[in-house]
Amino acid sequence: MRRSRLADIVTLTVAVAGIALFCAAPSHGQSYKVESDLHKALFKDSNYDTGVIPIVDSTKPLKVQLFLGMNYLLDIDEKQGMMTAALYPSLSWTDERLKWEPHDYENLMSISVLPEKLWMPDVQVFNSVGAASADTLHSPKVTVFSNGTLYHTFGLVSRTPCELNLISFPFDVNTCFIQFGSWSEPNRRIELELQDTTQSLAFYGRHPSWKLQNFTAQANDIIISDTETFTELSISVRVARKGSYYYRLFVAPAAVCMFVIPVIHFLPPSSNEKLTLGGLMLVVVAIMFEMAEDFFPAFSLGNVPLVLHYYTGLLIILFMSLLLSCLSVVIGTGESKSVRVPRILRICCIDRLGYICCAKGRTSRYDYELLHLERSLRSTAKRQSSREEDETELTEMTDVDSQEERDTAAQNHTTPNGTGENSDGMKEVLKTLINELQYARYKEQIKSEWLQLAMVIDRTGGLILLLLAIIVTSVITLHPKSW
């Protein structure tokens, strides 16, 4: 009996719960119907006109509040001077025609309405180049609240001009402006207010090449006539370039070339690699100018980046280096020269500057060989002369009495007449060889002097170019507007 009563209670409870759920389920359909009724009441029954601005008091303008957030800095085009940014503006205003009592519609506090069904403030980007593209995926419907307040947030990609100051490239800081306002409604009809921008960067994503330093806004009045004034909301975007990559791409190669060029002049003047390296540097500088031409826009004289001034200094130093290399090659070619270096040049350049530039020449191996050969020939000639003197003394001996002794002496020595003839011929040959060697040494000395002069001029010019490279680099680095 008790079990049957318990079973009846459980069955009754389940039945009541099922009835309750069944009765509660249609409430969703009722909410949908309520919202449909509200839409009908607001737009169809009231003959809502989307072309009429919702001004209640004709003496007071409609207040439209603008909040501007920034999602991402897409790009800054240095060549064209353009900034592309992804923004999400939020507009808020009041339309008295869209008020309702929530308790009349089951406490429905807000609804979502398509922008085409509403009067919308024509707030746009004034300085946009081309049509600003709205992001439809992130452009929700307008939210309408029961007190008549409307709230609309949408995504926007704007491309606006930006006057870049690239003097201190690649560590430049630039300020770009985005200008918002109403195209058709003056201040007497719409009062455009800018909300606090402290939360404008809440969803900002970092850019790999630019660092956002500041994001501020300011309202400005644009006077069209004596009676019409428009409000312009100017958004200031201050960005600093992350210059490490561009420094390695534009500045570091130029600095390396600037200090490699003077080192070329410490090679021997007769080295063919001098002009080869100079030509290679010229090709590298030409490539750097080509890269700069593709990256930078055309500048006026006062706005040229310092890195381009550095390139110009590098080109001048390279031109001077090529002229100096050609001069040293011409001077160092001593085979065609038949006179020695002028005495004043030997004293000033070879003797004095030679020690400073470590270009004091040494005797070449070929000159050593000529000197050794000349000394050998002179020694041979001296021995030959000594031998002739001994033979002369032998023929004039007075202490030899016997014919046998004379014969023995004659057998041990050549006859005086034969000795004289052979001796004179050998003397002429030795004299000729010695003269030829002296002339060869003289020519080698001329060649060595001109080569030393070329080396001194080359290295002195290299030191001057190194000093110029240091000066140019220091001036560019220490410039007030440099990095």
Tab-separated table of C-alpha atoms in Angstrom:
chain	number	residue	atom	x	y	z
A	1	MET	CA	0.000	0.000	0.000
A	2	ARG	CA	2.781	2.367	0.939
A	3	ARG	CA	4.729	1.414	-2.205
A	4	SER	CA	1.717	2.211	-4.430
A	5	ARG	CA	1.267	5.607	-2.767
A	6	LEU	CA	5.008	6.396	-3.219
A	7	ALA	CA	4.767	5.397	-6.858
A	8	ASP	CA	1.744	7.656	-7.308
A	9	ILE	CA	3.626	10.611	-5.751
A	10	VAL	CA	6.652	10.095	-8.050
A	11	THR	CA	4.406	9.807	-11.098
A	12	LEU	CA	2.553	12.969	-10.146
A	13	THR	CA	5.841	14.865	-9.631
A	14	VAL	CA	7.207	13.834	-13.022
A	15	ALA	CA	3.935	14.797	-14.688
A	16	VAL	CA	3.962	18.261	-13.074
A	17	ALA	CA	7.566	18.799	-14.112
A	18	GLY	CA	6.788	17.765	-17.666
A	19	ILE	CA	3.827	20.124	-17.817
A	20	ALA	CA	5.975	22.933	-16.469
A	21	LEU	CA	8.684	22.331	-19.077
A	22	PHE	CA	6.062	22.121	-21.804
A	23	CYS	CA	4.550	25.387	-20.708
A	24	ALA	CA	7.946	27.075	-20.455
A	25	ALA	CA	9.169	25.990	-23.907
A	26	PRO	CA	6.936	28.313	-25.916
A	27	SER	CA	8.454	31.337	-24.127
A	28	HIS	CA	11.255	31.480	-26.765
A	29	GLY	CA	8.691	31.723	-29.473
A	30	GLN	CA	6.955	34.391	-27.484
A	31	SER	CA	10.257	36.416	-27.149
A	32	TYR	CA	10.772	36.222	-30.881
A	33	LYS	CA	7.212	37.373	-31.373
A	34	VAL	CA	7.760	40.150	-28.846
A	35	GLU	CA	10.858	41.378	-30.659
A	36	SER	CA	9.011	41.233	-33.966
A	37	ASP	CA	6.206	43.265	-32.470
A	38	LEU	CA	8.734	45.774	-31.173
A	39	HIS	CA	10.355	46.107	-34.611
A	40	LYS	CA	6.940	46.616	-36.140
A	41	ALA	CA	6.024	49.228	-33.578
A	42	LEU	CA	9.281	51.143	-33.951
A	43	PHE	CA	9.706	51.175	-37.718
A	44	LYS	CA	6.434	50.321	-39.507
A	45	ASP	CA	3.674	51.664	-37.358
A	46	SER	CA	5.583	54.865	-36.523
A	47	ASN	CA	6.625	55.489	-40.149
A	48	TYR	CA	10.286	55.834	-39.140
A	49	ASP	CA	12.173	57.990	-41.674
A	50	THR	CA	15.885	57.165	-42.010
A	51	GLY	CA	16.590	60.488	-43.730
A	52	VAL	CA	15.511	62.680	-40.821
A	53	ILE	CA	18.039	63.533	-38.107
A	54	PRO	CA	16.593	62.763	-34.631
A	55	ILE	CA	16.745	66.294	-33.214
A	56	VAL	CA	14.223	66.991	-30.472
A	57	ASP	CA	15.030	70.655	-29.801
A	58	SER	CA	15.907	72.624	-32.931
A	59	THR	CA	18.028	74.990	-30.857
A	60	LYS	CA	20.297	72.183	-29.675
A	61	PRO	CA	22.419	69.896	-31.864
A	62	LEU	CA	22.338	66.138	-31.661
A	63	LYS	CA	25.254	64.812	-29.619
A	64	VAL	CA	27.197	62.039	-31.322
A	65	GLN	CA	30.022	60.474	-29.332
A	66	LEU	CA	32.956	58.835	-31.112
A	67	PHE	CA	35.318	56.340	-29.593
A	68	LEU	CA	38.210	55.307	-31.829
A	69	GLY	CA	40.256	52.180	-31.178
A	70	MET	CA	43.197	50.862	-33.155
A	71	ASN	CA	43.674	47.182	-33.838
A	72	TYR	CA	46.782	47.125	-35.956
A	73	LEU	CA	49.176	49.327	-37.870
A	74	LEU	CA	49.173	47.505	-41.179
A	75	ASP	CA	51.806	49.406	-43.113
A	76	ILE	CA	53.669	52.682	-43.586
A	77	ASP	CA	54.705	53.181	-47.197
A	78	GLU	CA	57.801	55.393	-47.231
A	79	LYS	CA	57.851	55.661	-51.008
A	80	GLN	CA	54.301	57.040	-51.297
A	81	GLY	CA	54.011	58.526	-47.801
A	82	MET	CA	50.935	56.548	-46.754
A	83	MET	CA	49.807	54.927	-43.511
A	84	THR	CA	47.372	52.001	-43.509
A	85	ALA	CA	45.703	51.165	-40.201
A	86	ALA	CA	42.959	48.848	-38.986
A	87	LEU	CA	40.556	50.791	-36.758
A	88	TYR	CA	37.324	50.051	-34.910
A	89	PRO	CA	35.277	53.256	-34.465
A	90	SER	CA	32.322	53.267	-32.080
A	91	LEU	CA	29.463	55.736	-32.474
A	92	SER	CA	26.847	56.501	-29.841
A	93	TRP	CA	23.824	58.825	-30.093
A	94	THR	CA	20.180	59.095	-28.969
A	95	ASP	CA	17.102	58.732	-31.160
A	96	GLU	CA	13.929	59.667	-29.288
A	97	ARG	CA	11.797	57.856	-31.858
A	98	LEU	CA	13.236	54.478	-30.798
A	99	LYS	CA	12.242	54.494	-27.130
A	100	TRP	CA	9.946	51.877	-25.575
A	101	GLU	CA	8.816	50.649	-22.208
A	102	PRO	CA	10.594	47.369	-21.400
A	103	HIS	CA	7.713	46.011	-19.273
A	104	ASP	CA	5.450	46.234	-22.319
A	105	TYR	CA	7.723	43.808	-24.152
A	106	GLU	CA	8.569	41.309	-21.440
A	107	ASN	CA	11.448	43.440	-20.101
A	108	LEU	CA	13.252	43.486	-23.459
A	109	MET	CA	16.036	46.036	-22.891
A	110	SER	CA	17.760	46.098	-26.288
A	111	ILE	CA	17.480	44.906	-29.856
A	112	SER	CA	19.814	44.665	-32.844
A	113	VAL	CA	18.871	46.527	-36.005
A	114	LEU	CA	20.427	46.660	-39.463
A	115	PRO	CA	22.116	50.025	-40.159
A	116	GLU	CA	20.018	50.417	-43.324
A	117	LYS	CA	16.857	50.768	-41.223
A	118	LEU	CA	18.221	53.609	-39.070
A	119	TRP	CA	19.334	57.167	-39.405
A	120	MET	CA	23.145	56.966	-39.175
A	121	PRO	CA	25.591	59.831	-38.650
A	122	ASP	CA	27.751	60.250	-41.749
A	123	VAL	CA	31.023	60.273	-39.793
A	124	GLN	CA	33.863	59.307	-42.123
A	125	VAL	CA	37.613	59.614	-42.530
A	126	PHE	CA	38.258	63.037	-44.072
A	127	ASN	CA	41.803	62.440	-45.281
A	128	SER	CA	41.317	58.912	-46.547
A	129	VAL	CA	42.925	58.158	-49.922
A	130	GLY	CA	40.254	56.261	-51.810
A	131	ALA	CA	37.245	54.707	-50.200
A	132	ALA	CA	37.840	53.416	-46.678
A	133	SER	CA	36.922	49.746	-46.622
A	134	ALA	CA	34.690	48.555	-43.810
A	135	ASP	CA	35.211	45.074	-42.425
A	136	THR	CA	31.797	43.440	-42.796
A	137	LEU	CA	32.845	40.408	-40.778
A	138	HIS	CA	33.395	42.666	-37.782
A	139	SER	CA	30.617	45.159	-38.522
A	140	PRO	CA	27.700	44.034	-36.316
A	141	LYS	CA	24.243	45.468	-36.299
A	142	VAL	CA	23.404	48.640	-34.437
A	143	THR	CA	22.401	47.998	-30.829
A	144	VAL	CA	19.290	49.968	-29.831
A	145	PHE	CA	18.474	50.327	-26.129
A	146	SER	CA	15.061	50.994	-24.620
A	147	ASN	CA	16.006	54.560	-23.629
A	148	GLY	CA	16.649	55.447	-27.287
A	149	THR	CA	20.430	55.188	-27.128
A	150	LEU	CA	22.104	53.629	-30.161
A	151	TYR	CA	25.544	52.082	-30.160
A	152	HIS	CA	27.409	51.037	-33.311
A	153	THR	CA	30.925	49.547	-33.602
A	154	PHE	CA	32.471	48.506	-36.897
A	155	GLY	CA	35.857	47.628	-38.353
A	156	LEU	CA	37.561	50.037	-40.734
A	157	VAL	CA	40.767	49.925	-42.806
A	158	SER	CA	41.913	53.451	-43.584
A	159	ARG	CA	44.724	54.590	-45.873
A	160	THR	CA	45.729	58.150	-45.082
A	161	PRO	CA	48.618	60.401	-46.181
A	162	CYS	CA	51.495	60.673	-43.749
A	163	GLU	CA	54.262	63.241	-44.098
A	164	LEU	CA	57.334	61.267	-43.075
A	165	ASN	CA	60.480	62.849	-41.704
A	166	LEU	CA	63.220	60.398	-42.674
A	167	ILE	CA	66.228	62.594	-41.868
A	168	SER	CA	67.262	60.344	-38.975
A	169	PHE	CA	66.482	57.088	-40.828
A	170	PRO	CA	66.619	54.241	-39.757
A	171	PHE	CA	65.816	55.495	-36.249
A	172	ASP	CA	63.225	58.056	-37.282
A	173	VAL	CA	60.079	58.976	-35.358
A	174	ASN	CA	57.022	60.077	-37.352
A	175	THR	CA	53.574	61.419	-36.558
A	176	CYS	CA	50.615	60.593	-38.799
A	177	PHE	CA	47.085	61.963	-38.573
A	178	ILE	CA	43.656	60.411	-39.116
A	179	GLN	CA	40.863	62.975	-39.419
A	180	PHE	CA	37.220	62.101	-38.694
A	181	GLY	CA	34.144	64.219	-39.136
A	182	SER	CA	30.705	64.621	-40.701
A	183	TRP	CA	30.568	65.463	-44.365
A	184	SER	CA	27.122	67.064	-44.443
A	185	GLU	CA	26.012	68.038	-40.924
A	186	PRO	CA	27.498	71.218	-39.385
A	187	ASN	CA	27.947	71.880	-35.704
A	188	ARG	CA	24.494	73.450	-35.355
A	189	ARG	CA	22.947	70.060	-36.181
A	190	ILE	CA	25.527	67.540	-34.888
A	191	GLU	CA	27.835	68.031	-31.946
A	192	LEU	CA	30.635	65.539	-32.420
A	193	GLU	CA	32.357	64.574	-29.190
A	194	LEU	CA	35.445	62.410	-28.762
A	195	GLN	CA	35.522	59.980	-25.887
A	196	ASP	CA	38.588	59.186	-23.796
A	197	THR	CA	41.354	57.492	-25.804
A	198	THR	CA	43.046	55.766	-22.865
A	199	GLN	CA	41.493	52.449	-23.900
A	200	SER	CA	41.989	52.953	-27.625
A	201	LEU	CA	44.960	50.561	-27.716
A	202	ALA	CA	43.441	47.816	-25.599
A	203	PHE	CA	43.419	45.398	-28.555
A	204	TYR	CA	46.432	46.756	-30.441
A	205	GLY	CA	48.744	44.191	-32.030
A	206	ARG	CA	52.462	44.895	-32.274
A	207	HIS	CA	54.012	45.703	-35.621
A	208	PRO	CA	57.398	44.086	-36.508
A	209	SER	CA	58.912	47.306	-37.902
A	210	TRP	CA	57.160	50.119	-36.022
A	211	LYS	CA	56.612	50.854	-32.355
A	212	LEU	CA	53.518	52.857	-31.414
A	213	GLN	CA	54.607	55.574	-28.979
A	214	ASN	CA	51.519	57.738	-28.651
A	215	PHE	CA	47.866	57.784	-29.694
A	216	THR	CA	46.040	61.028	-28.939
A	217	ALA	CA	43.002	62.907	-30.264
A	218	GLN	CA	42.035	66.543	-30.618
A	219	ALA	CA	38.879	68.307	-31.802
A	220	ASN	CA	39.256	71.186	-34.257
A	221	ASP	CA	36.641	73.512	-35.741
A	222	ILE	CA	36.650	74.033	-39.491
A	223	ILE	CA	34.985	77.296	-40.482
A	224	ILE	CA	33.301	77.009	-43.870
A	225	SER	CA	31.401	80.282	-43.789
A	226	ASP	CA	30.230	82.850	-41.305
A	227	THR	CA	27.340	80.629	-40.274
A	228	GLU	CA	28.587	77.095	-40.899
A	229	THR	CA	31.263	75.368	-38.807
A	230	PHE	CA	32.223	71.720	-38.906
A	231	THR	CA	34.006	69.681	-36.274
A	232	GLU	CA	37.085	67.679	-37.197
A	233	LEU	CA	38.443	65.016	-34.848
A	234	SER	CA	42.164	64.671	-35.488
A	235	ILE	CA	43.802	61.452	-34.286
A	236	SER	CA	47.568	61.710	-33.858
A	237	VAL	CA	49.503	58.457	-34.272
A	238	ARG	CA	53.161	58.727	-33.241
A	239	VAL	CA	55.320	55.784	-34.315
A	240	ALA	CA	59.056	55.033	-34.025
A	241	ARG	CA	60.868	52.768	-36.428
A	242	LYS	CA	62.571	49.641	-35.116
A	243	GLY	CA	65.798	50.369	-36.926
A	244	SER	CA	67.981	47.337	-36.249
A	245	TYR	CA	67.064	45.594	-39.506
A	246	TYR	CA	67.317	48.745	-41.620
A	247	TYR	CA	70.614	49.682	-39.954
A	248	ARG	CA	72.122	46.380	-41.051
A	249	LEU	CA	70.607	46.753	-44.506
A	250	PHE	CA	71.451	50.396	-45.351
A	251	VAL	CA	74.051	51.767	-42.915
A	252	ALA	CA	76.393	48.906	-41.996
A	253	PRO	CA	77.434	48.025	-45.605
A	254	ALA	CA	78.158	51.696	-46.335
A	255	ALA	CA	80.284	51.989	-43.178
A	256	VAL	CA	82.249	48.869	-44.108
A	257	CYS	CA	82.903	50.208	-47.619
A	258	MET	CA	83.856	53.589	-46.183
A	259	PHE	CA	86.706	52.049	-44.170
A	260	VAL	CA	87.698	49.344	-46.662
A	261	ILE	CA	88.467	51.878	-49.413
A	262	PRO	CA	91.489	53.456	-47.585
A	263	VAL	CA	92.892	49.993	-46.807
A	264	ILE	CA	93.151	49.294	-50.552
A	265	HIS	CA	95.932	51.876	-50.811
A	266	PHE	CA	98.201	49.882	-48.519
A	267	LEU	CA	98.569	47.245	-51.219
A	268	PRO	CA	101.651	47.468	-53.493
A	269	PRO	CA	101.218	50.083	-56.254
A	270	SER	CA	101.947	47.473	-58.909
A	271	SER	CA	99.213	45.167	-57.609
A	272	ASN	CA	96.408	44.591	-60.102
A	273	GLU	CA	93.980	43.880	-57.251
A	274	LYS	CA	93.880	47.596	-56.355
A	275	LEU	CA	91.825	48.628	-59.358
A	276	THR	CA	89.816	45.399	-59.138
A	277	LEU	CA	88.801	46.137	-55.553
A	278	GLY	CA	88.077	49.756	-56.471
A	279	GLY	CA	85.777	48.639	-59.275
A	280	LEU	CA	84.089	46.188	-56.919
A	281	MET	CA	83.477	48.984	-54.396
A	282	LEU	CA	81.973	51.093	-57.184
A	283	VAL	CA	79.528	48.272	-58.028
A	284	VAL	CA	78.576	47.885	-54.344
A	285	VAL	CA	77.921	51.617	-53.966
A	286	ALA	CA	75.813	51.595	-57.138
A	287	ILE	CA	73.717	48.740	-55.706
A	288	MET	CA	73.226	50.651	-52.445
A	289	PHE	CA	72.040	53.736	-54.346
A	290	GLU	CA	69.634	51.549	-56.327
A	291	MET	CA	68.199	50.117	-53.085
A	292	ALA	CA	67.836	53.611	-51.645
A	293	GLU	CA	66.070	54.821	-54.808
A	294	ASP	CA	63.545	51.988	-54.525
A	295	PHE	CA	62.929	52.632	-50.825
A	296	PHE	CA	62.985	56.412	-50.364
A	297	PRO	CA	60.697	58.967	-52.030
A	298	ALA	CA	61.915	62.100	-53.772
A	299	PHE	CA	62.951	64.676	-51.163
A	300	SER	CA	63.545	68.367	-51.111
A	301	LEU	CA	67.062	69.468	-50.244
A	302	GLY	CA	66.279	70.075	-46.572
A	303	ASN	CA	64.638	66.685	-45.951
A	304	VAL	CA	67.219	64.325	-47.426
A	305	PRO	CA	67.979	61.455	-44.995
A	306	LEU	CA	71.407	61.521	-43.424
A	307	VAL	CA	72.084	58.039	-44.723
A	308	LEU	CA	71.871	59.409	-48.291
A	309	HIS	CA	74.362	62.140	-47.366
A	310	TYR	CA	76.563	59.335	-46.072
A	311	TYR	CA	76.219	57.529	-49.397
A	312	THR	CA	77.237	60.718	-51.206
A	313	GLY	CA	80.331	61.067	-49.026
A	314	LEU	CA	81.153	57.437	-49.703
A	315	LEU	CA	80.857	58.015	-53.455
A	316	ILE	CA	83.177	61.040	-53.294
A	317	ILE	CA	85.776	59.121	-51.291
A	318	LEU	CA	85.545	56.219	-53.730
A	319	PHE	CA	86.066	58.586	-56.683
A	320	MET	CA	89.140	60.090	-55.004
A	321	SER	CA	90.415	56.580	-54.276
A	322	LEU	CA	90.129	55.522	-57.925
A	323	LEU	CA	91.999	58.644	-59.079
A	324	LEU	CA	94.703	58.014	-56.508
A	325	SER	CA	95.024	54.370	-57.569
A	326	CYS	CA	95.409	55.340	-61.216
A	327	LEU	CA	98.043	57.947	-60.285
A	328	SER	CA	100.037	55.467	-58.202
A	329	VAL	CA	99.921	52.882	-60.991
A	330	VAL	CA	101.230	55.432	-63.520
A	331	ILE	CA	104.010	56.619	-61.209
A	332	GLY	CA	104.937	53.121	-60.081
A	333	THR	CA	105.497	51.896	-63.633
A	334	GLY	CA	109.245	52.599	-63.723
A	335	GLU	CA	110.246	50.559	-66.789
A	336	SER	CA	109.612	53.494	-69.141
A	337	LYS	CA	111.389	56.076	-66.970
A	338	SER	CA	115.040	56.897	-67.643
A	339	VAL	CA	115.672	59.599	-65.037
A	340	ARG	CA	115.722	59.485	-61.305
A	341	VAL	CA	113.090	60.997	-59.033
A	342	PRO	CA	113.736	64.730	-58.551
A	343	ARG	CA	115.812	65.457	-55.495
A	344	ILE	CA	113.139	67.511	-53.764
A	345	LEU	CA	110.692	64.618	-54.081
A	346	ARG	CA	113.276	62.142	-52.799
A	347	ILE	CA	113.873	64.272	-49.724
A	348	CYS	CA	110.268	65.229	-48.949
A	349	CYS	CA	108.398	62.098	-50.016
A	350	ILE	CA	110.702	59.095	-49.991
A	351	ASP	CA	113.002	60.036	-47.111
A	352	ARG	CA	110.532	61.776	-44.759
A	353	LEU	CA	107.023	60.607	-45.583
A	354	GLY	CA	108.394	57.134	-46.310
A	355	TYR	CA	109.097	56.522	-42.632
A	356	ILE	CA	105.715	57.917	-41.564
A	357	CYS	CA	103.815	55.769	-44.072
A	358	CYS	CA	106.056	52.730	-43.558
A	359	ALA	CA	106.902	52.948	-47.262
A	360	LYS	CA	110.684	53.284	-46.984
A	361	GLY	CA	111.889	51.017	-49.768
A	362	ARG	CA	114.339	48.163	-49.378
A	363	THR	CA	116.893	46.899	-51.895
A	364	SER	CA	115.265	44.325	-54.110
A	365	ARG	CA	116.591	40.800	-54.585
A	366	TYR	CA	117.397	41.586	-58.199
A	367	ASP	CA	119.484	44.575	-57.088
A	368	TYR	CA	121.317	42.356	-54.591
A	369	GLU	CA	122.133	39.881	-57.340
A	370	LEU	CA	123.468	42.614	-59.602
A	371	LEU	CA	125.585	44.004	-56.798
A	372	HIS	CA	126.981	40.563	-55.966
A	373	LEU	CA	127.810	39.909	-59.619
A	374	GLU	CA	129.508	43.266	-59.985
A	375	ARG	CA	131.634	42.638	-56.926
A	376	SER	CA	132.587	39.226	-58.262
A	377	LEU	CA	133.696	40.711	-61.572
A	378	ARG	CA	135.683	43.422	-59.864
A	379	SER	CA	137.397	40.787	-57.715
A	380	THR	CA	138.242	38.775	-60.821
A	381	ALA	CA	139.660	41.849	-62.503
A	382	LYS	CA	141.738	42.617	-59.436
A	383	ARG	CA	143.158	39.102	-59.328
A	384	GLN	CA	143.970	39.324	-63.033
A	385	SER	CA	145.840	42.591	-62.504
A	386	SER	CA	147.790	41.056	-59.613
A	387	ARG	CA	148.736	38.097	-61.761
A	388	GLU	CA	150.028	40.368	-64.523
A	389	GLU	CA	152.209	42.188	-62.057
A	390	ASP	CA	153.717	38.899	-60.945
A	391	GLU	CA	154.496	37.929	-64.526
A	392	THR	CA	156.131	41.284	-65.215
A	393	GLU	CA	158.385	40.814	-62.237
A	394	LEU	CA	159.252	37.340	-63.478
A	395	THR	CA	160.429	38.546	-66.902
A	396	GLU	CA	162.593	41.197	-65.329
A	397	MET	CA	164.469	38.844	-63.006
A	398	THR	CA	168.254	39.545	-62.854
A	399	ASP	CA	169.205	36.864	-60.374
A	400	VAL	CA	168.701	33.956	-62.825
A	401	ASP	CA	172.117	33.144	-64.463
A	402	SER	CA	171.705	29.844	-66.126
A	403	GLN	CA	169.731	29.161	-69.236
A	404	GLU	CA	168.290	26.058	-67.605
A	405	GLU	CA	166.753	28.152	-64.869
A	406	ARG	CA	165.297	30.554	-67.433
A	407	ASP	CA	163.868	27.618	-69.336
A	408	THR	CA	162.396	26.189	-66.161
A	409	ALA	CA	160.876	29.534	-65.301
A	410	ALA	CA	159.542	29.868	-68.836
A	411	GLN	CA	157.930	26.431	-68.564
A	412	ASN	CA	156.196	27.447	-65.359
A	413	HIS	CA	154.885	30.760	-66.757
A	414	THR	CA	153.500	31.919	-70.078
A	415	THR	CA	155.476	34.056	-72.375
A	416	PRO	CA	155.236	37.795	-71.828
A	417	ASN	CA	153.759	38.511	-75.279
A	418	GLY	CA	150.981	35.892	-74.950
A	419	THR	CA	150.185	36.941	-71.460
A	420	GLY	CA	149.720	40.533	-72.483
A	421	GLU	CA	147.359	39.759	-75.319
A	422	ASN	CA	145.141	37.476	-73.222
A	423	SER	CA	145.168	39.913	-70.349
A	424	ASP	CA	144.080	42.881	-72.437
A	425	GLY	CA	141.148	40.942	-73.919
A	426	MET	CA	139.989	39.752	-70.527
A	427	LYS	CA	140.234	43.277	-69.166
A	428	GLU	CA	138.021	44.595	-71.931
A	429	VAL	CA	135.453	41.875	-71.317
A	430	LEU	CA	135.423	42.483	-67.564
A	431	LYS	CA	135.223	46.230	-68.074
A	432	THR	CA	132.274	45.819	-70.438
A	433	LEU	CA	130.460	43.491	-68.039
A	434	ILE	CA	131.032	45.832	-65.124
A	435	ASN	CA	129.675	48.785	-67.115
A	436	GLU	CA	126.598	46.795	-68.111
A	437	LEU	CA	125.988	45.786	-64.508
A	438	GLN	CA	126.377	49.363	-63.329
A	439	TYR	CA	123.826	50.508	-65.908
A	440	ALA	CA	121.468	47.703	-64.890
A	441	ARG	CA	121.833	48.738	-61.266
A	442	TYR	CA	121.195	52.342	-62.233
A	443	LYS	CA	117.978	51.386	-64.023
A	444	GLU	CA	116.925	49.237	-61.079
A	445	GLN	CA	117.596	52.169	-58.776
A	446	ILE	CA	115.414	54.446	-60.940
A	447	LYS	CA	112.634	51.869	-60.929
A	448	SER	CA	112.910	51.418	-57.172
A	449	GLU	CA	112.777	55.162	-56.516
A	450	TRP	CA	109.653	55.689	-58.633
A	451	LEU	CA	108.058	52.665	-57.023
A	452	GLN	CA	108.815	54.052	-53.568
A	453	LEU	CA	107.391	57.433	-54.594
A	454	ALA	CA	104.209	55.746	-55.827
A	455	MET	CA	103.946	53.777	-52.578
A	456	VAL	CA	104.397	56.928	-50.475
A	457	ILE	CA	101.780	58.838	-52.465
A	458	ASP	CA	99.407	55.871	-52.347
A	459	ARG	CA	99.698	55.310	-48.617
A	460	THR	CA	99.592	59.014	-47.793
A	461	GLY	CA	96.405	59.282	-49.830
A	462	GLY	CA	95.066	56.199	-48.057
A	463	LEU	CA	95.669	57.830	-44.666
A	464	ILE	CA	93.956	61.021	-45.858
A	465	LEU	CA	90.980	59.018	-47.120
A	466	LEU	CA	90.834	57.164	-43.784
A	467	LEU	CA	90.775	60.517	-41.989
A	468	LEU	CA	88.000	61.731	-44.295
A	469	ALA	CA	86.032	58.531	-43.636
A	470	ILE	CA	86.302	59.090	-39.895
A	471	ILE	CA	85.244	62.741	-40.255
A	472	VAL	CA	82.247	61.955	-42.477
A	473	THR	CA	81.098	59.128	-40.204
A	474	SER	CA	81.493	61.325	-37.109
A	475	VAL	CA	79.606	64.244	-38.648
A	476	ILE	CA	76.702	62.027	-39.703
A	477	THR	CA	76.631	60.226	-36.347
A	478	LEU	CA	76.881	63.372	-34.221
A	479	HIS	CA	74.379	65.348	-36.305
A	480	PRO	CA	71.587	66.847	-34.146
A	481	LYS	CA	68.971	65.016	-36.215
A	482	SER	CA	70.863	61.756	-36.517
A	483	TRP	CA	69.993	58.490	-34.893
